[in-house]
Coordinates of C-alpha atoms and ligand atoms in Angstrom, one line a residue:
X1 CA -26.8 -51.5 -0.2
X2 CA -25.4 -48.8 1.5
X3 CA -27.4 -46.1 3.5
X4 CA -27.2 -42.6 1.7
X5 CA -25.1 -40.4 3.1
X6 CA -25.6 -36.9 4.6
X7 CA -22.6 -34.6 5.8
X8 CA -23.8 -33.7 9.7
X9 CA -22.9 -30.1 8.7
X10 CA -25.8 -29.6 5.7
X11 CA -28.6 -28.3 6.0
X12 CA -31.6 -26.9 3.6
X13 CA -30.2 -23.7 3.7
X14 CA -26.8 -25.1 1.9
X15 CA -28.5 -27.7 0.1
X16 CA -30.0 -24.4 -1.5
X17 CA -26.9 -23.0 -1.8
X18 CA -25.2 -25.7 -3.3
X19 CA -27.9 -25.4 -6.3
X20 CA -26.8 -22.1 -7.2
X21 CA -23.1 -23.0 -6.8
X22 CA -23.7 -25.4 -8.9
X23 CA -25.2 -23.8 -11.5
X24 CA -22.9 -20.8 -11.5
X25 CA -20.1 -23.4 -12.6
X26 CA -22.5 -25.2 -15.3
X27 CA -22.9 -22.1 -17.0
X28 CA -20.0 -19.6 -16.2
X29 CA -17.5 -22.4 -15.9
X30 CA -17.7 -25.2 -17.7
X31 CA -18.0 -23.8 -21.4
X32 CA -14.9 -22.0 -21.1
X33 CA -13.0 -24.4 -19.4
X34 CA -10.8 -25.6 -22.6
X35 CA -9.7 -22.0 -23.5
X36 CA -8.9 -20.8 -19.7
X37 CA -6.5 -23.8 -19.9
X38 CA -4.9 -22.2 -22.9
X39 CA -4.7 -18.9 -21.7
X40 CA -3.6 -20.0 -17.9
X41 CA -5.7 -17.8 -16.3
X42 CA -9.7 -17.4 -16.2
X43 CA -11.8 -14.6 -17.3
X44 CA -11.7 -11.4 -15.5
X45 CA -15.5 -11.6 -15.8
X46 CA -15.8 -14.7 -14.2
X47 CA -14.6 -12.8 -11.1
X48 CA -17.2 -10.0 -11.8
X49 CA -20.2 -12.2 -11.9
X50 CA -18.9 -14.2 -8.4
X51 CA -19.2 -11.1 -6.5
X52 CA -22.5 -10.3 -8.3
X53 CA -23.7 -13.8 -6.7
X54 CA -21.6 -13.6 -3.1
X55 CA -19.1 -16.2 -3.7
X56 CA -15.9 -14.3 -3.1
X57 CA -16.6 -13.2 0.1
X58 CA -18.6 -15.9 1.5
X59 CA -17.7 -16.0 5.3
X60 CA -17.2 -12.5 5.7
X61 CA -19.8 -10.2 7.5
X62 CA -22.0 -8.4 5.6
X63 CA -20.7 -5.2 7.2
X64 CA -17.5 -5.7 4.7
X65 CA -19.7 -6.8 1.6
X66 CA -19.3 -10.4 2.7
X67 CA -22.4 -12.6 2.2
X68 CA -22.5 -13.7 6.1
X69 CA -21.6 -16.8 5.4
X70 CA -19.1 -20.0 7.6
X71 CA -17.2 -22.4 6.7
X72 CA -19.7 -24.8 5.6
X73 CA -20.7 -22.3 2.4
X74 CA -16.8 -21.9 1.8
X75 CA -16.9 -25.9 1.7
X76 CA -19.9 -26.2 -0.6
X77 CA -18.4 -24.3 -3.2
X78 CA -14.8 -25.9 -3.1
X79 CA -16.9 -29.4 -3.4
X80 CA -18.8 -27.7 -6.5
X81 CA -15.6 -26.2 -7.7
X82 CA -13.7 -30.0 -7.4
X83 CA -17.0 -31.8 -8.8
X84 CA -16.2 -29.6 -12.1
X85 CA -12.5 -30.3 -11.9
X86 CA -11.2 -26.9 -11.8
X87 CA -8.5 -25.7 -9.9
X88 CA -7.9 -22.2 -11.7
X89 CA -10.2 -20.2 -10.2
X90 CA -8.6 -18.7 -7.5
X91 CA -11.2 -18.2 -4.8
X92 CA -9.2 -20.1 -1.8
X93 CA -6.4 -17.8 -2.2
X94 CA -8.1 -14.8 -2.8
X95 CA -10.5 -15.6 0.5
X96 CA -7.3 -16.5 2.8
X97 CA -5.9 -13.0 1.8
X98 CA -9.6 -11.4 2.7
X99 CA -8.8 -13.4 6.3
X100 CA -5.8 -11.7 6.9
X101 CA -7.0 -8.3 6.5
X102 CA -10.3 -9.4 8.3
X103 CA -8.5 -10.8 11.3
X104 CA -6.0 -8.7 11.6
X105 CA -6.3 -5.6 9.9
X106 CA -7.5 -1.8 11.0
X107 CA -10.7 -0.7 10.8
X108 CA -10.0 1.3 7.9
X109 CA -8.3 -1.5 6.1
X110 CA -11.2 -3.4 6.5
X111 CA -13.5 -1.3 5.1
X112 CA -11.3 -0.1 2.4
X113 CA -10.0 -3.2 1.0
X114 CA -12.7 -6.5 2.2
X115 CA -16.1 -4.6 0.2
X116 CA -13.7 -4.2 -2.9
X117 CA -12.5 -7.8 -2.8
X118 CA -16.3 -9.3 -2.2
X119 CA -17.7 -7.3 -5.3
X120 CA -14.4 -9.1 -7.6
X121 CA -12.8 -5.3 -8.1
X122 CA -9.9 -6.3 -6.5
X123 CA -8.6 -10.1 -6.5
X124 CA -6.4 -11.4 -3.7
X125 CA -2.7 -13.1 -4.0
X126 CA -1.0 -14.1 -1.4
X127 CA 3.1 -13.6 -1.7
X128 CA 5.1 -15.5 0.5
X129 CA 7.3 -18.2 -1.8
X130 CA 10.5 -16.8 -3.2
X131 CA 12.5 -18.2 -5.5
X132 CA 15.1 -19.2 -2.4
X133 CA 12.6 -21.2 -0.3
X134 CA 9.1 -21.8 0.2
X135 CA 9.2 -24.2 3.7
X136 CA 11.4 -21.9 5.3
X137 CA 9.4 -19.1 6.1
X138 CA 12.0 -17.0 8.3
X139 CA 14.9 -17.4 5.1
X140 CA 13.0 -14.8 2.9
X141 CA 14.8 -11.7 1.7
X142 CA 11.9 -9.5 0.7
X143 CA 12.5 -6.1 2.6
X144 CA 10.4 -3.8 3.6
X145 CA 12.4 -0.3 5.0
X146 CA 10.7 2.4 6.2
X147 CA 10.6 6.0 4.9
X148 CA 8.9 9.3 6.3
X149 CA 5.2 7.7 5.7
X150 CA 5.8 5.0 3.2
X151 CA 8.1 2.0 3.0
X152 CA 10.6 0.8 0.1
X153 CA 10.2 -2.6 -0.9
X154 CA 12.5 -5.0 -2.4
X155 CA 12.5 -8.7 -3.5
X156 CA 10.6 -11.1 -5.6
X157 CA 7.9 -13.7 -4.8
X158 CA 7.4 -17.0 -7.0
X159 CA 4.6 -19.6 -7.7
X160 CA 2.5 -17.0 -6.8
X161 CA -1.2 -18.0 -7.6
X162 CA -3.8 -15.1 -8.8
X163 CA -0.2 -13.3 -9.4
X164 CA -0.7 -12.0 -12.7
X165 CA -4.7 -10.7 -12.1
X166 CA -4.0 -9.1 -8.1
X167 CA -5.1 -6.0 -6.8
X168 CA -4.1 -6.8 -4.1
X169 CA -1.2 -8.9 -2.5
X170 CA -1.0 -9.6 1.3
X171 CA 2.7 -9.6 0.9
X172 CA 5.4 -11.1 3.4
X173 CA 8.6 -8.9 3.9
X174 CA 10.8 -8.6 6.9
X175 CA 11.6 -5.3 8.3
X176 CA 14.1 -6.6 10.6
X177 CA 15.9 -8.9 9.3
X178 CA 18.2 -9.6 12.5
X179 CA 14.8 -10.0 14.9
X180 CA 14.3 -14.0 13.4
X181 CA 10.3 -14.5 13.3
X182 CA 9.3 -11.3 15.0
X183 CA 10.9 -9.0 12.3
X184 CA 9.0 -10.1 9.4
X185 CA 5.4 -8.0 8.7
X186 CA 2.7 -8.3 6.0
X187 CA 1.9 -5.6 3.5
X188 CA -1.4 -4.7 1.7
X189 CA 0.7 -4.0 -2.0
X190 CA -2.1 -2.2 -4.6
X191 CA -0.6 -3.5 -7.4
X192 CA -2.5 -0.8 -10.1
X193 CA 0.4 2.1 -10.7
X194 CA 2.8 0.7 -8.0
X195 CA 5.8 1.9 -9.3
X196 CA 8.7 -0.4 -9.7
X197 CA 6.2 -3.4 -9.2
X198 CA 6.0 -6.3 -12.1
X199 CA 4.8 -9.6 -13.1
X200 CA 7.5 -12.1 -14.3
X201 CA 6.2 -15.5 -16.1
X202 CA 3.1 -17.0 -15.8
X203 CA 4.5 -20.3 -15.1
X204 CA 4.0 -23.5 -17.2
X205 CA 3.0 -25.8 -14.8
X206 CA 2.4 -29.6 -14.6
X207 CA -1.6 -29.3 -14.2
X208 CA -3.8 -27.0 -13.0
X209 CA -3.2 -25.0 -16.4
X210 CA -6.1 -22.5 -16.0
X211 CA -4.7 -21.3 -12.6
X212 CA -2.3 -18.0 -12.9
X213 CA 0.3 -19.1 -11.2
X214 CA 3.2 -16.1 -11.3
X215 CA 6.3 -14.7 -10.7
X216 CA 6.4 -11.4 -8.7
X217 CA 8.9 -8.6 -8.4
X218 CA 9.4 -5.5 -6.1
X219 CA 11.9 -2.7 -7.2
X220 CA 12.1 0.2 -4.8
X221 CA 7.7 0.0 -4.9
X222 CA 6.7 3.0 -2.3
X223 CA 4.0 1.3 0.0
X224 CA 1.9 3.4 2.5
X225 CA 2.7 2.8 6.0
X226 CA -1.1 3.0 6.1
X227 CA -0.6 -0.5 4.5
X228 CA 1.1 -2.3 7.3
X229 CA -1.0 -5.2 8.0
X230 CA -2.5 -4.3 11.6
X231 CA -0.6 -1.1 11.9
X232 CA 2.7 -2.7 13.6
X233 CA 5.6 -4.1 12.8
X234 CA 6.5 -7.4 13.4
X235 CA 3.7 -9.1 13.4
X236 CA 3.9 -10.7 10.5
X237 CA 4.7 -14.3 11.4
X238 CA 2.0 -14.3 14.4
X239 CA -0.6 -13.1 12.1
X240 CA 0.7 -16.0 8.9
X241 CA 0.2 -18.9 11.6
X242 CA -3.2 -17.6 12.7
X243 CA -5.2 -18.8 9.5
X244 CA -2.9 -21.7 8.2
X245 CA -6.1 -24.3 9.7
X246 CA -8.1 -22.2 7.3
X247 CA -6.2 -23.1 4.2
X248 CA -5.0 -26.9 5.6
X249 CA -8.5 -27.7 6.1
X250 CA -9.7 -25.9 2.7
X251 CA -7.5 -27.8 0.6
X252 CA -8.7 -31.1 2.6
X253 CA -12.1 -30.1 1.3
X254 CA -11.2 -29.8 -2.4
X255 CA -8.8 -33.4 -2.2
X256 CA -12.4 -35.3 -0.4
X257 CA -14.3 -34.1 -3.1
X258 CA -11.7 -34.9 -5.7
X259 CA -11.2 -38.0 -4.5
X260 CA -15.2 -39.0 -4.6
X261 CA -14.7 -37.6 -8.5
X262 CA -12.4 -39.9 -9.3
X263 CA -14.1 -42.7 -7.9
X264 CA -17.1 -41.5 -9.6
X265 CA -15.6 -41.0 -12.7
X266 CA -13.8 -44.7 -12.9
X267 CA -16.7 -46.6 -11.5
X268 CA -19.1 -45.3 -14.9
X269 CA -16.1 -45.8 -17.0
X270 CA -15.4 -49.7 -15.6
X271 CA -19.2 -50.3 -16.0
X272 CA -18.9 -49.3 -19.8
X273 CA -15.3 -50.6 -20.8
X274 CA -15.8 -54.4 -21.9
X275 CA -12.8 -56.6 -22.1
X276 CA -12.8 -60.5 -22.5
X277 CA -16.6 -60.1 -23.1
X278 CA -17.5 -58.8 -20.2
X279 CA -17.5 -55.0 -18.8
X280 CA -14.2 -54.6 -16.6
X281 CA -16.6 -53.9 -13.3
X282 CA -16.9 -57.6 -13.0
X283 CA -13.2 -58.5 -13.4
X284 CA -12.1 -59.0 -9.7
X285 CA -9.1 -57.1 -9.6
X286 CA -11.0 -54.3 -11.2
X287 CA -14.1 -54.6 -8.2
X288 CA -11.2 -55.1 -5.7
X289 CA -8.6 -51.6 -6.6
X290 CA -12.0 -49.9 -7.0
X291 CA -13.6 -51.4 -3.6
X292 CA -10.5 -49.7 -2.0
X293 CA -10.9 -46.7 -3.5
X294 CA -14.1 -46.2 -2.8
X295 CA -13.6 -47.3 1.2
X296 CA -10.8 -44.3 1.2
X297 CA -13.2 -41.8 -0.3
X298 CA -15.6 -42.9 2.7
X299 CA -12.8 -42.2 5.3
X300 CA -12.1 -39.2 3.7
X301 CA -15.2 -37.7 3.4
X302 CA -15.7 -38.5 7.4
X303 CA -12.4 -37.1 8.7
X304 CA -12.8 -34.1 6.2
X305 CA -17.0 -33.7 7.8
X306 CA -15.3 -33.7 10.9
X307 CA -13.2 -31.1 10.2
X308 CA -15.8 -28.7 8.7
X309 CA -18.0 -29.4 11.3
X310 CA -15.0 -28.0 13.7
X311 CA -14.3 -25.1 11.6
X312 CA -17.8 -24.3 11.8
X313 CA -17.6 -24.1 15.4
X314 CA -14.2 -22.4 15.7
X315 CA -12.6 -25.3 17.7
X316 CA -10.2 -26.6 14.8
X317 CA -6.6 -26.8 16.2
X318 CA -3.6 -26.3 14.0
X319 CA -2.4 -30.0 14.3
X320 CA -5.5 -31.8 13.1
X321 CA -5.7 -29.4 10.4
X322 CA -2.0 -30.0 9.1
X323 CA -3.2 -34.3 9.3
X324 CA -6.2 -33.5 7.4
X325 CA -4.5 -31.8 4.9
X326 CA -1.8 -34.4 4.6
X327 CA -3.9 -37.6 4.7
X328 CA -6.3 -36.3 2.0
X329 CA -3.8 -34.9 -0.5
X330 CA -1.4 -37.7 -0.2
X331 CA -5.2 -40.3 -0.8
X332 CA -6.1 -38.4 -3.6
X333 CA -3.0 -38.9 -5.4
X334 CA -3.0 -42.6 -4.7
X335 CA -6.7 -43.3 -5.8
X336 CA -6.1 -40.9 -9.0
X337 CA -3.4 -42.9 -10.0
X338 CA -5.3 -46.4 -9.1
X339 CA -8.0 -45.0 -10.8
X340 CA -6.1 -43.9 -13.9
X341 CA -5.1 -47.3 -14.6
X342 CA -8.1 -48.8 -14.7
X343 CA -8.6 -46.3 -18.1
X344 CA -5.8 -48.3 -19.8
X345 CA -4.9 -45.7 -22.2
X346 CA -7.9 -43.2 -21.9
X347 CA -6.3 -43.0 -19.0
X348 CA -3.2 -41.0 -20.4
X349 CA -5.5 -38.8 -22.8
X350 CA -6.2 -35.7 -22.2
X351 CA -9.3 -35.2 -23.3
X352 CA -10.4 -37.3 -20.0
X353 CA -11.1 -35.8 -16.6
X354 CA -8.9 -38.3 -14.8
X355 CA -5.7 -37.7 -16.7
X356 CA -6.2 -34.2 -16.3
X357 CA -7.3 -34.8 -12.4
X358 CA -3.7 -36.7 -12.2
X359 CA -2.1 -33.9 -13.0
X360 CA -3.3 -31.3 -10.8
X361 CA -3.5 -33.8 -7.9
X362 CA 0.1 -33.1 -7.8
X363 CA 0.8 -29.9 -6.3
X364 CA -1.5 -30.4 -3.8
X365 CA 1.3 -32.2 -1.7
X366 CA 3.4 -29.5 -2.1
X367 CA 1.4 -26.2 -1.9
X368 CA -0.2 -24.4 1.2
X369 CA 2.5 -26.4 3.1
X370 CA 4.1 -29.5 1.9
X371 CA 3.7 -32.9 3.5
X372 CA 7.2 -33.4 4.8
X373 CA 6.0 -29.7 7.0
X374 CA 2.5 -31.0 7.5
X375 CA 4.2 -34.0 9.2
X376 CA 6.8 -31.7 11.1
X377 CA 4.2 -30.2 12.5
X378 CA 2.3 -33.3 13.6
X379 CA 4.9 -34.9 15.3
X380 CA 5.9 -32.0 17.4
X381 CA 2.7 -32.5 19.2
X382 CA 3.6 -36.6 19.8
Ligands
FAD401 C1 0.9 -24.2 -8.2 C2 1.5 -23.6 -7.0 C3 0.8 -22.5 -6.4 C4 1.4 -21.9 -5.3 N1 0.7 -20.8 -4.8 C5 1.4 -20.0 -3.8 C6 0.9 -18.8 -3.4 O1 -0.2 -18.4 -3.8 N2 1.6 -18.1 -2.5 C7 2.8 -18.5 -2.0 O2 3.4 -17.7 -1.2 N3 3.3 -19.7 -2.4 C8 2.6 -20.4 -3.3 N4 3.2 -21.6 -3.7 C9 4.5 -22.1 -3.2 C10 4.4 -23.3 -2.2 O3 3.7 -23.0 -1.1 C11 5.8 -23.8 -2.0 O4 6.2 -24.3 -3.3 C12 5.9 -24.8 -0.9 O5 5.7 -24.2 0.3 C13 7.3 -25.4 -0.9 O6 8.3 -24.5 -0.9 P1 9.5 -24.6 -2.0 O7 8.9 -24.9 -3.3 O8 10.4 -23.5 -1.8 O9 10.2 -26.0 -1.6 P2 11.4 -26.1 -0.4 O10 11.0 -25.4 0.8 O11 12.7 -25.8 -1.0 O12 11.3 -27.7 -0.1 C14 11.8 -28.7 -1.0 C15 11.5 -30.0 -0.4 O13 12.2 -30.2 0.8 C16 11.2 -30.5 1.8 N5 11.6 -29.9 3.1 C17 11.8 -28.6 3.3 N6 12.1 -28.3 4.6 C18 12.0 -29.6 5.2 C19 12.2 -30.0 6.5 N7 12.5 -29.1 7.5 N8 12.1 -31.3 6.8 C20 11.8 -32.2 5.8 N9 11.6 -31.8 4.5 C21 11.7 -30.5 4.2 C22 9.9 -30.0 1.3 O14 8.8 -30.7 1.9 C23 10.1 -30.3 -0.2 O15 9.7 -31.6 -0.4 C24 2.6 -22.3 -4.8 C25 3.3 -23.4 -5.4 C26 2.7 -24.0 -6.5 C27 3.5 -25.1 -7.1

């Protein structure tokens, strides 16, 4: 038998905490889980009662109407949110976009913008993709030109997630173009009555069918310059790279806990399923694809601790980050598959959490950084 295991970063306090999490997903979640994917996006009132319980601002500092929170409580509740297989609810984004204006914002964006976002009032996007090139940060077009006390904006964003539902987008724009990296800047866009401002599609998507996932476009929209990011041009790029551990690591998070799911999920279904008279557990290949999956969930979970642990401490470097991500996304998508099979055909019906796991797994190779750039990034530090 093995020993039970215990992350090094819990304690009672998030043991506590988990609890509630999970309750607030049995109850607020989970019953309307079918018709969110129909609609593609979740409730607005989901986003209502999060604030009411301080789980959309959960590392921030109370002075900002954040619950006081680190990187442990923002773990528990991915692991929560992954142990009920959603994906929709955009909380990830809308917290990285909090970061942003948290790290680098002004006094009065902070206190204008982070107390709104903890109490669900405002929801987060974050627009960097355009439909030319999502890798490539220093390619985009969007254009930002100032005039008097506002500037113009033109472009348009894509894949966007929380598009369709944002307050407020942290958006990327350059304001001069010729200066490479150090002419692009970020922009706090209010989305309620900005002129010239719309929503495209809300894409149809491979999985993750309860997430709004949008286009975005910009026509001549009059921002504030009060809305610069940080008050200064050109910082746009400097202040992007500062938090990409925060995501990289966050998405590790949700793939370690997906990846225990599925192993979960197949090793109650192989204990069930009877074929040749006997239940498909004690068919070797069965034990033996399962016994692997399980021993990658175990690495996972201990790189992944590892990393929380770090974040924790504020001592997680941008490289380590960009492995975990990689490693974990790229595992869950083989054990999903592994695991799939071993349904037989359940495995290709809907109405079951691993075919529907299958397909979200997807993007997660591709968003918040792709794996070909998560490597990139690694080997520049060989
Ligand atoms: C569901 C979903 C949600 C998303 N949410 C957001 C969001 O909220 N905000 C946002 O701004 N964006 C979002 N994105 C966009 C996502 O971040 C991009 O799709 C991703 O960064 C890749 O950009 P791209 O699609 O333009 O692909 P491209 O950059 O065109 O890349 C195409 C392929 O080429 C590879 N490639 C590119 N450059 C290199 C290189 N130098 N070396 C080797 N290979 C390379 C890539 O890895 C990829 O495999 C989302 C995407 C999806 C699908």
């Amino acid at each position: 038998m093995t020993q039970p295991y215990t992350s090094p970063w819990m304690n009672p306090e998030l043991e506590f905490f988990r609890d509630n999490v999970r309750r607030f997903f049995a109850e607020e979640m989970v019953p309307h889980q079918e018709r969110w994917y129909a609609q593609h996006r979740v409730d607005r009132e989901l986003w209502y009662k999060a604030g009411e319980l301080g789980l959309l601002a959960l590392d921030l500092p109370e002075t900002y109407g954040g619950s006081g929170g680190n990187f442990a409580h923002l773990s528990v509740f991915f692991e929560e949110q992954a142990a009920v297989g959603d994906w929709g609810f955009g909380v990830q984004v809308h917290h990285i976009a909090a970061h942003y204006i948290l790290n680098h914002g002004t006094e009065e964006q902070k206190q204008k913008y982070l107390p709104r976002m903890a109490s669900g009032e405002m929801i987060g996007a974050i627009g960097m993709t355009e439909p030319g090139g999502g890798s490539d940060l220093q390619g985009i077009r969007t254009r930002a030109v100032r005039a008097g006390d506002h500037y113009v904006i033109n472009g348009s964003k894509t894949f966007i997630s929380n598009g369709a539902m944002a307050d407020l987008i942290v958006l990327v724009t350059k304001t001069d173009p010729a200066a490479g990296s150090k002419g692009m800047s970020l922009f706090l866009v209010e989305t309620a009555d900005a002129e010239g401002f719309s929503v495209g599609r809300v894409l149809e998507k491979l999985g993750q069918h309860n997430a709004d996932t949008a286009e975005l476009a910009f026509q001549d929209v009059r921002v504030p310059a009060a809305n610069l990011l940080g008050g200064e041009e050109g910082n746009g790029m400097r202040q992007l790279m500062s938090d990409l551990s925060y995501e990289r690591v966050g998405c590790a998070v949700g793939a370690c806990a997906s990846i225990e799911r599925a192993v979960r999920l197949t090793t109650e279904y192989v204990r069930e399923r009877k074929t040749f008279g006997k239940p498909l557990l004690e068919q070797q290949n069965i034990r033996f694809r399962l016994a692997d999956a399980a021993t990658q969930a175990t690495l996972a979970r201990v790189f992944v601790d590892h990393c929380i642990q770090r974040m924790v401490e504020g001592n997680m470097d941008a490289v380590t980050a960009s492995k975990a991500k990689l490693w974990t996304t790229e595992t869950l998508c083989q054990v999903v598959d592994e695991c799939l099979q071993m349904f037989g055909g359940y495995g290709y019906m809907m109405e079951y959490p691993i075919t529907r796991m299958y397909a979200d797994a997807r993007v997660q190779r591709i968003y918040a950084g792709t794996s070909e750039i998560m490597k990139e990034i690694i080997a520049r530090s060989l």
